[in-house]
Structure formats: structure tokens, C-alpha cells
XYZ file of C-alpha atoms in Angstrom:
717
model
C 38.913 43.488 155.002
C 39.678 40.819 157.873
C 42.753 39.474 158.195
C 41.699 35.621 157.362
C 45.374 34.241 159.119
C 44.896 36.264 161.716
C 41.611 34.550 162.281
C 42.999 30.875 162.668
C 45.412 32.844 165.826
C 43.206 34.250 167.601
C 40.091 32.708 166.865
C 41.230 29.336 165.570
C 39.037 26.201 164.816
C 41.498 24.239 165.902
C 45.212 23.683 167.901
C 47.705 21.429 167.342
C 50.214 21.579 170.187
C 53.535 20.341 169.024
C 56.009 18.628 172.052
C 52.611 17.498 174.138
C 53.391 16.536 177.273
C 51.729 15.534 180.985
C 54.857 16.643 182.062
C 55.148 20.291 183.564
C 56.077 22.052 180.161
C 54.955 24.725 177.737
C 53.196 21.918 175.579
C 50.823 20.595 178.814
C 50.521 24.441 180.185
C 48.521 25.240 176.888
C 46.454 21.507 176.483
C 45.750 22.809 180.261
C 44.865 26.671 179.629
C 42.172 25.229 176.803
C 40.421 23.184 179.019
C 40.279 25.648 182.247
C 38.563 28.343 179.394
C 36.423 26.016 177.744
C 38.081 26.038 174.340
C 34.984 24.621 171.896
C 37.700 23.799 169.407
C 40.056 20.875 168.096
C 42.747 20.110 170.472
C 45.406 18.397 168.904
C 48.490 17.422 170.896
C 51.609 15.842 169.041
C 54.214 13.494 170.179
C 56.308 10.242 168.906
C 55.151 8.511 171.714
C 52.010 9.331 173.754
C 48.897 8.280 173.320
C 46.989 10.702 174.937
C 47.546 14.006 176.430
C 45.274 15.493 179.736
C 42.217 12.899 178.101
C 42.659 14.201 174.367
C 44.299 11.847 171.597
C 47.729 12.440 170.408
C 49.583 11.844 167.207
C 52.357 11.319 166.764
C 53.307 13.624 163.937
C 51.455 16.753 162.842
C 51.343 15.375 159.104
C 48.594 12.719 160.193
C 46.015 14.679 161.658
C 43.454 14.521 159.678
C 41.024 18.088 159.106
C 41.704 21.251 159.475
C 44.698 22.717 161.702
C 44.267 26.792 162.308
C 46.615 26.641 164.683
C 50.124 25.314 165.659
C 52.036 26.006 169.237
C 56.008 24.635 168.484
C 56.604 23.786 172.174
C 60.881 22.836 171.355
C 63.585 23.429 171.818
C 65.068 25.994 169.275
C 67.565 23.269 167.126
C 63.447 21.566 166.221
C 61.985 24.125 165.432
C 62.917 24.994 162.104
C 61.650 20.815 161.073
C 57.922 21.562 162.826
C 57.304 24.622 161.365
C 58.043 23.219 157.324
C 55.883 20.733 158.345
C 53.225 22.651 159.799
C 53.286 24.809 156.584
C 53.609 21.716 154.602
C 50.313 20.312 156.534
C 48.336 23.426 155.827
C 47.959 25.105 158.866
C 47.640 28.622 159.044
C 49.215 30.153 162.174
C 52.164 29.203 164.112
C 53.475 30.286 167.365
C 57.469 29.588 167.733
C 58.183 30.433 171.820
C 61.776 29.696 171.344
C 64.441 32.883 170.921
C 67.742 32.755 169.097
C 66.958 33.828 166.223
C 67.265 37.994 164.850
C 68.129 39.030 167.890
C 71.195 36.669 168.272
C 72.300 37.456 164.822
C 74.657 34.831 162.288
C 72.799 31.554 161.967
C 69.923 33.140 163.691
C 69.222 35.928 161.646
C 69.303 33.111 158.851
C 66.379 31.032 159.838
C 64.362 33.863 160.690
C 64.791 35.267 157.407
C 63.681 31.267 155.854
C 60.917 31.120 158.633
C 59.139 34.427 156.981
C 59.745 33.666 153.340
C 58.121 29.921 153.895
C 55.314 31.277 155.917
C 54.952 34.386 153.505
C 54.532 31.945 150.619
C 51.733 30.232 152.020
C 50.074 32.577 153.573
C 50.406 31.533 157.523
C 50.278 34.216 160.196
C 53.254 33.349 161.978
C 53.312 34.779 165.880
C 57.144 35.320 167.570
C 59.849 33.935 167.366
C 61.316 34.404 171.070
C 57.443 35.162 172.578
C 55.365 34.144 175.263
C 52.395 33.694 172.570
C 48.631 34.236 172.167
C 45.215 34.825 174.329
C 42.287 35.367 173.408
C 39.761 35.536 175.922
C 36.061 36.146 174.345
C 37.481 32.792 171.412
C 37.993 31.157 175.050
C 41.644 29.932 173.305
C 44.982 30.130 174.102
C 48.493 29.832 173.159
C 50.602 31.455 175.403
C 53.463 30.053 177.870
C 50.807 31.230 181.103
C 48.570 28.464 183.183
C 45.190 29.820 182.993
C 43.800 29.954 186.234
C 40.494 32.193 186.304
C 39.120 32.414 183.012
C 35.812 34.674 184.209
C 38.135 37.503 185.807
C 40.487 37.655 182.484
C 37.086 39.027 180.408
C 37.196 42.478 179.142
C 37.770 44.764 176.336
C 41.444 45.392 176.142
C 43.146 44.001 173.255
C 46.976 43.739 174.755
C 49.790 43.489 171.463
C 53.044 43.927 173.563
C 57.028 43.182 172.282
C 57.791 41.998 175.326
C 57.021 38.542 176.834
C 57.362 39.727 180.451
C 55.270 43.202 179.934
C 51.999 41.180 178.660
C 52.221 38.510 181.579
C 52.340 42.012 183.741
C 48.831 43.178 183.006
C 47.594 39.468 183.144
C 48.366 39.718 186.500
C 46.272 42.736 187.469
C 42.408 42.566 186.174
C 40.577 44.293 189.082
C 39.916 47.159 186.593
C 39.811 45.673 183.393
C 40.373 42.644 181.166
C 41.414 41.890 177.736
C 39.973 40.585 174.350
C 43.302 39.740 172.891
C 46.800 39.127 174.625
C 49.206 39.204 172.385
C 52.908 38.978 172.987
C 54.411 39.464 169.261
C 58.146 38.911 170.055
C 60.489 39.463 166.889
C 57.398 39.990 164.828
C 59.293 38.350 162.609
C 56.846 38.920 160.104
C 53.359 39.603 161.832
C 53.795 42.648 162.722
C 51.887 45.125 165.415
C 50.464 47.056 162.338
C 48.351 43.979 161.539
C 47.767 43.390 165.227
C 46.556 46.517 165.447
C 44.480 46.197 162.743
C 42.880 43.163 163.336
C 41.703 44.481 166.709
C 39.951 47.435 165.083
C 37.791 45.505 163.313
C 37.425 42.897 166.509
C 33.826 43.521 167.921
C 35.239 42.305 171.048
C 37.921 44.973 171.541
C 37.286 48.755 173.111
C 40.824 49.745 173.442
C 43.812 48.884 171.982
C 47.831 48.326 174.570
C 50.601 48.550 172.368
C 53.690 48.247 174.286
C 56.745 48.378 171.357
C 60.495 48.038 171.028
C 60.924 48.420 167.308
C 58.072 49.708 164.935
C 58.173 47.363 161.955
C 55.639 47.906 159.122
C 55.414 52.267 159.420
C 53.144 52.924 156.605
C 50.358 50.332 157.744
C 51.147 51.080 161.413
C 50.083 55.198 161.256
C 46.666 53.385 158.506
C 45.845 51.819 161.694
C 45.869 54.081 164.016
C 43.949 56.156 162.200
C 41.519 53.262 161.668
C 41.397 53.224 164.716
C 40.471 56.303 166.041
C 37.741 56.632 163.496
C 36.245 53.651 164.904
C 36.373 54.454 168.303
C 39.242 52.818 169.688
C 42.016 53.873 171.547
C 44.947 53.053 171.399
C 47.837 53.645 174.001
C 51.517 53.031 172.851
C 54.218 52.740 174.972
C 57.290 52.955 172.748
C 60.925 51.651 174.778
C 64.260 52.594 173.463
C 64.408 56.612 174.106
C 68.079 55.988 175.309
C 70.576 55.303 174.296
C 71.365 52.299 176.131
C 67.718 50.979 175.728
C 67.719 51.332 172.345
C 70.896 48.887 172.050
C 68.988 46.667 174.759
C 66.019 46.493 171.723
C 68.129 45.426 169.232
C 69.633 42.102 171.597
C 66.192 41.528 172.783
C 63.367 40.889 169.369
C 66.195 42.455 167.043
C 64.534 45.451 166.158
C 65.739 49.258 166.206
C 64.193 51.646 168.385
C 64.559 54.990 166.261
C 63.946 57.871 166.757
C 61.955 58.225 170.167
C 60.990 62.191 169.216
C 59.683 61.273 165.545
C 57.390 58.524 167.076
C 56.018 60.469 169.186
C 54.811 63.169 166.872
C 53.293 60.317 164.501
C 51.238 59.091 167.304
C 50.371 62.506 168.179
C 49.086 63.005 164.082
C 47.570 60.311 163.872
C 46.056 60.419 166.846
C 46.949 57.415 169.160
C 48.079 58.515 173.188
C 51.200 58.100 174.219
C 52.236 57.110 177.274
C 55.673 56.841 179.146
C 55.542 54.562 181.547
C 53.536 51.082 182.854
C 51.824 53.354 185.283
C 50.321 55.759 183.388
C 49.755 52.868 180.171
C 46.789 50.974 182.977
C 45.730 53.735 184.636
C 44.611 55.510 180.909
C 42.772 51.623 179.999
C 41.478 52.145 183.109
C 39.796 55.673 182.198
C 38.712 54.333 178.992
C 36.216 51.281 180.914
C 34.580 54.574 182.479
C 30.506 54.413 180.754
C 31.279 58.404 179.669
C 33.858 60.059 177.983
C 35.096 63.322 179.370
C 34.432 65.868 176.530
C 36.781 68.080 177.722
C 40.041 68.753 180.231
C 38.649 70.259 182.684
C 38.774 68.106 186.293
C 37.191 68.723 189.559
C 38.817 67.734 192.394
C 36.339 66.657 195.681
C 38.771 65.450 198.537
C 38.180 65.435 202.865
C 42.594 66.246 202.912
C 43.922 69.815 202.936
C 46.975 67.885 201.842
C 45.939 66.201 199.284
C 44.118 69.612 198.054
C 47.996 70.722 197.602
C 50.188 67.665 196.546
C 46.665 67.554 193.651
C 47.502 71.558 192.760
C 51.552 70.753 192.931
C 51.280 67.829 190.012
C 48.855 69.755 188.198
C 51.046 72.254 187.730
C 54.246 70.442 187.011
C 52.287 68.575 184.188
C 49.549 71.086 182.713
C 47.041 69.518 184.076
C 44.038 72.150 184.287
C 42.213 72.344 186.986
C 39.724 75.987 186.594
C 38.626 77.520 190.600
C 35.280 76.507 191.366
C 32.873 79.265 190.212
C 31.132 81.933 192.809
C 28.266 80.606 193.157
C 28.754 76.450 193.454
C 31.290 77.859 196.001
C 28.865 78.907 198.135
C 26.238 76.977 197.632
C 29.305 73.874 198.966
C 30.190 76.621 201.642
C 27.184 76.622 202.623
C 27.584 73.390 204.037
C 30.930 72.337 204.564
C 32.068 75.662 205.728
C 34.845 77.879 204.625
C 36.676 76.430 201.343
C 40.519 77.319 201.149
C 42.295 78.187 197.917
C 40.321 79.305 195.041
C 38.113 75.946 196.043
C 39.710 73.064 193.531
C 40.661 70.629 194.924
C 37.375 71.379 197.240
C 38.729 70.522 200.355
C 35.533 69.213 202.333
C 36.130 68.382 205.324
C 34.515 70.791 207.145
C 33.018 70.305 210.265
C 32.532 67.084 210.356
C 29.678 65.363 207.831
C 32.008 63.583 205.845
C 28.880 61.422 203.429
C 26.847 65.340 202.992
C 30.330 67.334 201.989
C 31.271 65.567 199.464
C 27.501 64.582 198.059
C 27.067 68.457 197.723
C 30.387 69.240 196.572
C 29.741 66.378 193.941
C 26.403 67.569 193.216
C 27.606 71.183 192.181
C 30.542 70.294 190.616
C 29.010 68.164 188.223
C 25.804 70.957 187.187
C 27.855 74.227 187.336
C 28.914 73.629 184.333
C 32.637 74.875 185.295
C 33.880 71.191 184.593
C 33.992 68.481 181.716
C 34.902 65.905 184.578
C 34.750 65.603 188.430
C 37.419 63.240 190.259
C 36.539 62.404 194.272
C 40.157 61.797 195.929
C 39.916 59.285 198.707
C 41.987 56.923 199.210
C 40.312 52.891 200.215
C 42.680 50.046 200.295
C 42.194 46.345 200.233
C 42.976 44.807 203.835
C 44.145 47.754 205.586
C 44.857 47.250 209.585
C 42.846 51.003 210.122
C 39.750 52.546 208.529
C 37.742 55.433 208.667
C 34.481 52.657 209.684
C 30.765 53.382 207.556
C 32.749 55.493 204.905
C 32.697 53.121 202.144
C 29.193 52.352 203.046
C 28.559 56.242 202.678
C 30.547 57.615 200.085
C 30.317 54.690 197.312
C 26.340 55.130 197.043
C 26.485 58.778 197.491
C 29.252 58.922 194.429
C 26.471 56.171 192.239
C 23.896 59.154 192.806
C 25.561 62.316 191.841
C 26.758 59.905 188.693
C 23.175 58.770 187.799
C 21.582 62.731 188.220
C 24.706 63.613 185.934
C 26.446 63.804 182.480
C 29.943 64.199 183.564
C 32.462 60.882 184.228
C 32.795 60.545 187.408
C 35.660 59.207 188.589
C 37.387 57.753 192.635
C 41.316 58.121 192.500
C 43.471 56.909 195.564
C 46.231 58.773 195.954
C 48.844 56.335 195.419
C 49.177 54.709 192.454
C 48.129 50.709 192.721
C 45.991 51.469 195.608
C 42.317 50.530 195.584
C 39.788 48.363 197.284
C 38.635 45.472 194.999
C 34.965 45.795 196.117
C 34.728 49.224 195.701
C 36.187 49.110 192.148
C 34.038 46.702 190.899
C 30.439 47.934 192.280
C 31.629 50.728 191.177
C 32.485 50.094 187.280
C 29.159 47.920 187.385
C 27.635 52.231 186.967
C 30.429 52.994 184.784
C 32.476 54.769 187.109
C 35.958 53.995 187.431
C 38.804 53.963 189.707
C 42.084 54.967 188.888
C 45.011 55.053 191.091
C 48.014 57.994 191.978
C 47.721 62.244 191.508
C 49.873 62.409 188.688
C 49.176 59.332 186.967
C 45.075 59.177 187.552
C 44.500 62.887 186.461
C 47.474 62.575 183.381
C 44.932 59.760 182.313
C 41.509 60.891 182.359
C 43.266 64.358 180.145
C 44.890 62.297 177.380
C 41.504 60.554 177.096
C 40.055 63.718 176.843
C 42.425 65.150 174.743
C 41.915 61.533 172.565
C 37.843 62.603 172.290
C 38.734 65.893 171.283
C 41.283 64.841 167.974
C 39.929 65.237 164.905
C 41.381 63.208 161.363
C 45.182 65.180 160.315
C 44.507 66.662 157.117
C 47.171 69.013 156.074
C 46.850 71.312 153.234
C 47.462 69.311 149.849
C 50.683 70.197 148.267
C 51.586 69.787 144.336
C 54.635 68.073 143.762
C 57.389 70.324 142.324
C 58.812 69.394 139.077
C 62.302 67.203 139.537
C 64.863 70.254 140.713
C 67.892 68.697 138.280
C 69.835 71.666 138.709
C 71.122 70.547 142.413
C 69.834 67.346 143.210
C 73.013 65.807 142.479
C 75.321 68.384 144.799
C 76.607 67.026 148.227
C 74.656 69.875 149.421
C 73.892 73.188 148.729
C 75.566 76.241 150.338
C 74.069 78.675 152.419
C 73.419 81.273 149.486
C 72.088 78.763 147.146
C 69.997 77.228 150.076
C 68.672 80.511 151.052
C 68.203 81.274 147.372
C 65.342 78.487 147.149
C 63.929 78.984 150.249
C 63.387 83.187 149.479
C 61.444 81.553 146.679
C 58.886 80.461 149.464
C 58.259 83.827 150.432
C 60.627 83.584 153.700
C 63.037 85.980 154.182
C 67.080 85.891 153.852
C 69.828 88.353 154.628
C 71.352 90.230 151.612
C 74.851 88.795 150.905
C 77.562 89.788 148.104
C 80.176 87.312 146.662
C 83.795 88.778 146.872
C 86.800 87.287 145.407
C 89.634 90.482 147.177
C 89.508 92.964 150.190
C 89.190 95.619 148.048
C 86.133 93.985 147.164
C 84.636 92.996 150.148
C 85.454 96.462 151.772
C 83.472 98.007 149.042
C 80.300 94.976 149.439
C 80.570 95.811 153.373
C 79.643 99.630 152.944
C 77.005 98.843 150.504
C 74.802 96.736 152.676
C 75.929 98.501 155.949
C 77.989 97.786 158.533
C 78.290 95.730 161.026
C 78.518 92.797 158.477
C 78.855 88.898 158.563
C 81.818 86.982 156.271
C 81.693 83.597 155.429
C 83.169 80.850 153.161
C 80.422 78.900 151.060
C 80.722 75.916 149.852
C 78.712 73.052 148.765
C 81.369 71.072 150.188
C 81.837 73.209 153.440
C 78.940 72.594 155.264
C 80.140 72.592 158.705
C 82.430 75.801 158.782
C 82.601 76.493 162.541
C 85.232 74.771 163.522
C 86.992 75.748 160.490
C 86.945 79.227 161.803
C 85.390 80.543 158.537
C 82.213 82.275 159.880
C 83.101 85.806 160.697
C 80.340 88.582 162.714
C 79.566 91.862 163.505
C 82.973 93.793 161.818
C 82.282 96.865 162.367
C 84.608 98.153 160.043
C 86.734 98.826 157.004
C 90.193 97.863 158.544
C 87.910 94.092 160.262
C 86.449 93.675 157.160
C 89.847 93.439 155.036
C 91.825 91.166 158.322
C 88.473 89.228 157.826
C 88.609 88.767 154.760
C 92.784 87.839 154.656
C 92.150 85.113 157.712
C 89.400 83.657 155.819
C 91.528 82.985 152.211
C 94.479 82.008 154.648
C 92.105 79.957 156.437
C 90.445 78.144 153.015
C 93.975 77.361 152.009
C 93.755 73.689 151.083
C 90.293 72.732 152.217
C 87.138 71.719 149.193
C 86.545 74.803 147.131
C 84.390 77.908 148.642
C 83.195 81.573 147.521
C 83.905 84.257 150.323
C 80.439 86.165 150.289
C 79.700 89.654 152.667
C 76.991 89.323 154.480
C 74.381 91.869 156.322
C 74.133 91.239 159.980
C 69.742 90.580 160.369
C 68.277 92.706 162.749
C 68.305 91.130 166.705
C 65.647 88.727 167.768
C 64.711 85.623 168.928
C 67.082 83.234 167.578
C 65.371 80.228 166.344
C 66.691 76.220 164.624
C 64.075 75.283 162.172
C 65.251 72.433 159.641
C 63.305 69.517 157.817
C 65.130 66.078 158.966
C 64.183 62.143 156.738
C 63.981 59.557 159.412
C 64.054 56.038 157.395
C 60.828 55.052 158.826
C 58.413 57.807 158.371
C 59.626 59.983 155.972
C 60.129 63.533 155.895
C 59.377 65.802 159.679
C 59.726 69.021 160.369
C 62.162 70.726 163.773
C 61.777 73.280 165.221
C 63.166 74.269 168.871
C 65.225 77.405 170.343
C 68.506 78.492 168.981
C 71.595 80.841 169.669
C 72.255 79.182 173.542
C 69.445 77.225 175.075
C 70.309 75.145 171.779
C 73.801 74.125 173.011
C 71.814 74.006 176.669
C 68.457 72.249 176.127
C 67.393 70.264 173.772
C 63.318 71.298 173.363
C 63.420 70.146 169.080
C 60.136 69.505 168.604
C 58.471 67.850 165.493
C 55.955 67.493 163.053
C 54.954 64.753 160.001
C 55.453 67.202 156.525
C 53.663 68.673 155.496
C 52.203 70.305 158.718
C 48.519 71.556 159.410
C 47.463 74.304 161.215
C 47.265 72.863 164.695
C 50.341 71.542 164.207
C 52.092 74.833 163.333
C 50.667 76.394 166.276
C 51.929 74.450 168.752
C 55.839 73.963 167.434
C 55.373 77.698 167.642
C 54.436 77.662 171.052
C 56.233 75.067 172.772
C 57.847 75.488 175.983
C 61.092 77.293 176.455
C 60.270 78.592 172.285
C 56.869 80.130 173.623
C 57.747 81.803 176.514
C 60.989 83.209 174.399
C 58.324 84.176 171.848
C 56.530 85.968 174.262
C 59.008 88.627 175.923
C 61.177 86.216 177.779
C 63.567 88.355 180.476
C 61.639 91.646 179.784
C 61.675 91.338 175.970
C 59.362 92.148 173.780
C 57.033 89.949 172.647
C 58.078 88.182 169.223
C 56.461 87.722 166.121
C 54.512 84.235 166.089
C 52.098 84.526 163.158
C 55.540 85.163 160.963
C 57.631 82.477 162.922
C 54.239 80.133 161.688
C 54.464 81.591 158.150
C 57.713 81.087 157.554
C 57.470 77.377 159.144
C 55.055 76.528 157.083
C 56.021 78.023 153.717
C 59.141 75.571 155.258
C 56.799 72.880 155.741
C 55.542 73.581 152.254
C 58.654 73.276 150.329
C 60.133 69.856 151.903
C 56.617 68.170 150.866
C 56.894 69.732 147.611
C 60.489 68.137 147.206
C 60.103 64.997 148.585
C 61.622 62.536 146.859
C 64.710 64.463 146.769
C 65.503 65.801 149.773
C 67.600 64.864 152.401
C 67.437 67.444 155.039
C 67.195 71.033 155.289
C 68.619 72.892 157.717
C 67.971 77.224 159.595
C 69.967 77.712 162.171
C 69.425 80.841 162.959
C 65.632 82.131 161.870
C 65.338 84.982 163.668
C 62.120 86.237 164.525
C 61.991 89.994 165.035
C 59.386 91.613 167.221
C 55.558 91.636 166.742
C 55.222 93.077 163.032
C 58.343 92.813 161.670
C 58.504 89.395 160.627
C 61.642 86.771 160.939
C 64.999 86.354 159.176
C 66.836 83.403 157.720
C 70.829 84.363 158.244
C 71.840 80.943 157.469
C 70.266 78.148 155.861
C 71.903 74.458 154.596
C 70.537 71.632 152.120
C 71.164 68.688 151.089
C 69.605 66.474 149.032
C 68.940 62.893 149.245
C 70.864 61.327 146.714
C 73.916 63.256 148.669
C 73.358 60.442 151.488
C 75.083 58.369 149.603
C 78.061 60.030 149.695
C 78.344 62.140 152.915
C 79.533 65.709 152.806
C 82.752 66.411 154.601
C 81.423 66.080 158.289
C 78.614 64.101 160.191
C 77.524 67.119 160.979
C 75.303 68.616 158.128
C 75.701 72.712 159.162
C 77.462 74.420 162.385
C 73.902 73.665 163.967
C 72.119 70.806 162.642
C 68.358 69.660 163.716
C 68.698 66.760 166.099
C 72.641 65.487 164.720
C 70.757 65.400 161.372
C 68.753 65.369 158.737
């Protein structure tokens, strides 16, 4: 259902500008921009001393205006904002834009005022944009509440809907309209009341928006956010997300900029993937994906053919493709033979196709474009050729030859074609426009451009996330009140899911320990276990590879000494699991998005390499396979350094069991930590060697240490 409040912000029939003036000011900028855009609604300047502003009748007070007021721009200093906002709400305004800062991001009185604004607008059903923002611009509706002067409205109009919590980033988008224009540009600022999720929802239903770009510092309303992402994909509208705050310093900056919390970057990455958004990591990637989305055709896969007139460019493309997992399949023999007959000798495996050849530049490109587009080996064809405005030197006639050849090849094919320059941002505007009229997109930067096509192809092929239904468990009253479930009880619960665990025997004396070790079979491990001792290594409470009676007795006596003065615990003797690939696996609860399944390399690599991957709970089959195929983890499982391949299918089944257990116990579960989960050779399964479960109620009274186990997943669940 369409959001009427946002209609009054983004498609207003009347706009009041409080603080309007003919002097250089924000009020003047907004009124002048509305005139330049040809806005057809009522423009209502408000100023106590002006009779007119730029030819529009001025009102001394917003309460004196007759008729409907859809949107109100409050262009005043911070100390006057609250009073004018109260007047606007009382007058029945539908939307308010507040540009001033020093609200929640400043803390104290600013945060208090922001809470008052939110309550006031919520009660009246008013859409509040900001505070601490640049405002909004809606090009198809010819309306602007944005803090920039509109100079050339015709160049601004397009199909990209931008939502940016950063005002400067929104300005940056508007500064380059060579390849795409905009339906709406929304600088959301603090998002005190109207969040990015609501804006995405609105743009999904907006007929003028074909693709959505989100620059986010914090994600608010997480449930609505992921629902909006799903709606966007179902509607065929890609959502490209650039989330900042990945580093600790950036996260701190986010909190002081817009008053938001940055959140765990890997959690959001997993959520975006699960809900079929396109995540990018810098603005260069973002604009290239937006450019690719302007193509008249969508790639049906990620197999890319690159055609170039440079051996250097070919080598560069191959290097960048390998480092970024881009798919450049070799040229099929039949196509290679036809191209070579025209071009001459072809280097390498034929992709990229270096068509410099004997010098017939245009003819060589023509045959290469034709053959790569019809051979069936590729999903898109990319012509790599540098061109730029205002060049001091150039090949005369190159554009006149290549541009029509590219257009002809595109018309005679069903694949998408792209023109790509080697360096980011380099292009010739006239050529961009001519090709775009034919549905051919210009991209720039080899890594960014090829990556953008690949990301768009992945988005086109993605399907709605449909995990198997997991029935909820009955309330597990026997463990929810405990501060944590020590290893024995945690492993017992996991064994009930079908996961294999190591055998353990509680012992009370050194004699019991020796007997237990003989029964289990040497060598053995010996550990102290207790609900209030989740972090045992720092106390020396874990003994491994005890190979004889004397070693077992000494270990027991040492554990007894170390336990003196520590919380109550038992001593257990435990079998040593067979060797294999050590994995860290677990469940962590994110404050916004709930339970996540976490997997990464264990053992020594856990200390050296931070490569924990996440998926939403319950995980789908595809997500489980992806978790077990992570770059380093996948290499380890495939037989690293001469080791035999590990039982990947058993790992996937174990992760599935862990995910389903977490889903069934979601209301009572804070986290699970399995370290290590040992994956044995093919056909030999995997074993839980150590585990810890933390009930959700335990976060009110945390265990003795902040870290939940010896190697906690992501320093939390």
C-alpha cells in the first residue's frame, strides 16, 4: 500500500518554505530550484517581513496559509526549528524537512529534542526527513526540497532512486549525470522518524524508479528493511547498498555524524546477500553497478568476453579477474579460428581477445564482437577501449568506426554489450549518450566495470530465500536460566541433533581418571567443566594428549589445584577426536537481525586469519554450501598442503543441524560456540570436540569472562 505521508514529501502538491528570503540563503535556493524545475504545485514562502520572494506571495506565519500544505522546509537556525515544527504539525502539514544538525548526533538536549520531534510527527502522521540532512529532490515530480541550486533539470532526470544518510554523498551523485539520472534523491540524515526502509518501500512502488542506491551509515527498522529488499527484488528493482562503518574508527565517526550505530559489517553483508541486495564497498563500485543497470539487457550469467586492442589491457584484465573471482572463460576453438583468420595470431587462451592484429582496427573489432556474441560461451561482451573528453591526442576516426560497429553488433545479438575504459571515470560524454540510446552502457575501470556486470548477473539469477520450516521447540526450562551450558551439557544437546561428539567421563579422583582414560583409550584430554567457567584456557583448565597413567594423574592433581578458589566445576576425561580440519562454528545473536550462523577456519588459522562467514538462521542449502566453501576454508577442506580431502558433506549436515537447533530454540538462545568442530577425511564425518551454549537470559548476568569460550565466534555470541 502506498505511503501517503511520503507522497506528501516526495510528490507534494504544495511546499511551504519557512525562512524564505531573496538574499542568498537556503530558502532562496529551494524556491529558485522549484522555479527552474517547473514545479506545478503551490510555492508558499514564509517570512515575517517579506511581502514576496522571487515573485511568490509571502506569508508572515505558516499558520496564516490557507488550503493544504503538503511539505514544509524549515530553513532556520537550530534554535528556531522546534517552534516552527510545532506550528507546521499543528497546521496539518504532511511532511517536514529539517536541515539543521545538533540533534541526536550531539546527545544531551539535541537528543531530547529529536525524541520530541519524532513523537510529535508520529502522533500527527507527518513524514519527517532529517534532521541533519540535505533534503529531497523528486525529478519526475519537478519538486525539490534540496539544499543545492538546480541548474540543468533536464540532465538530472532518470531512473535511479538515491537514499543517502550522508548529505555530501548525495551531492556527489548529482554531480555526474553522464550515464544515469535520478527519480528521487533523498538525503535522510539522522532518519529520526522516516528510515531508509520506508524510503525503499516507497521507491519500489514508484513507477519512475528502476534501480535504488542506498548509502547507509546505520540500518534502522531491520525487519522492515529486509522486507523492503525482498519487495524490491520481486519487483525487478536492484537495490545497491554501500554501508560504511566497517572499521572501528569509522563506526565511531558514524555515531557522532548521524547518531546511528554502525553494527557488525559481516552480519549486514550476510543479510544483504540473503535478501538479494547488491552490496558494494566503495562509491566507484556503486556508480558502475548503477551504470550497468541502465543497460537495455540483463546478463543471464557471469561469463564475460572482453575485446581489446591492447595486450597490456588484456594482461591487466586477467590479473584483476583472478583476484576478484571474475569469470573470463577461454575463447572456444571455433570462434578463435574465425577471429584468427581475420586478425592473425591470438594470444593466450583468447579471452580477452587482443584484436590489434594486422592493423584493420574496425574490421578486427567487428569480427570479434560478432563471434563472441554468438558462440554461446559468454553472457555479456565488453569492449575495452579508452576514450575521454578533451583529449590532447587521439586516433582520428576511431569513434566513427567503433561506435557504429558496436551498435550493429548489439542489434544483431541478444547479449548485453558494454563499452569499458581501463581507468575509472574516463569516458566521452557524446559516445556515452549515443550508445545509451541503443541500450549499450558505458562502464569504467576494469575491476569496477567487470565486477559491476558480475554483481548484476548474480542479482538477476538470485531467487527468494526459502529455508526449510523449523518447528519451534517447547520451552527448554531445564537450561534457559543457567549462565551458560558447560561443555558436557552443551555437547549432549548438540548430540540430540545428530552431531557426533567426543565421549567424556566425569571423575572425582586421580584413580577414577586413570581408569576412565584406559576405558576411553589413550591418549585422552582432561578438562574442568562448569557453567561459570566458560573461558578455561587462561586458567590452565584444559589438558590435551595425555598419553599415560602418570600423565593422567599429574593432570588431575594440577586441575584440582587450579580449581581452588574458582567457581564450582567438575573434572572430565575425554577421548581425543581423530585428526582432521579444525573448524570454528557457532551461533551469534545480532541485536538488529537476530541469530546468525558463523563458520570459519579453526586451529592456528583462527588466530592468523579473520575469515568467519555468516548466514541468517535457519540457513538455506545454498548458504550452507557457501559457508563450507569459503576461500581458505574451501582450500583446507579440499586437501591443503597434501592432506586428503575432508568430508565436506558431513560438515554441511552438521552446520544444518546446528542452524535448525538454533532456529527451534531462538527465543531462549544467545549463542553457541563450537571450537573446534573437526572435519575428518571423506566419508568419515566430523566431531564436536568442544562446545558452549549461552542462554539468552544469561546476557543480563554475563559469565565470569566477556569471551564466551576459548575462541568465541566473532568475540560474541
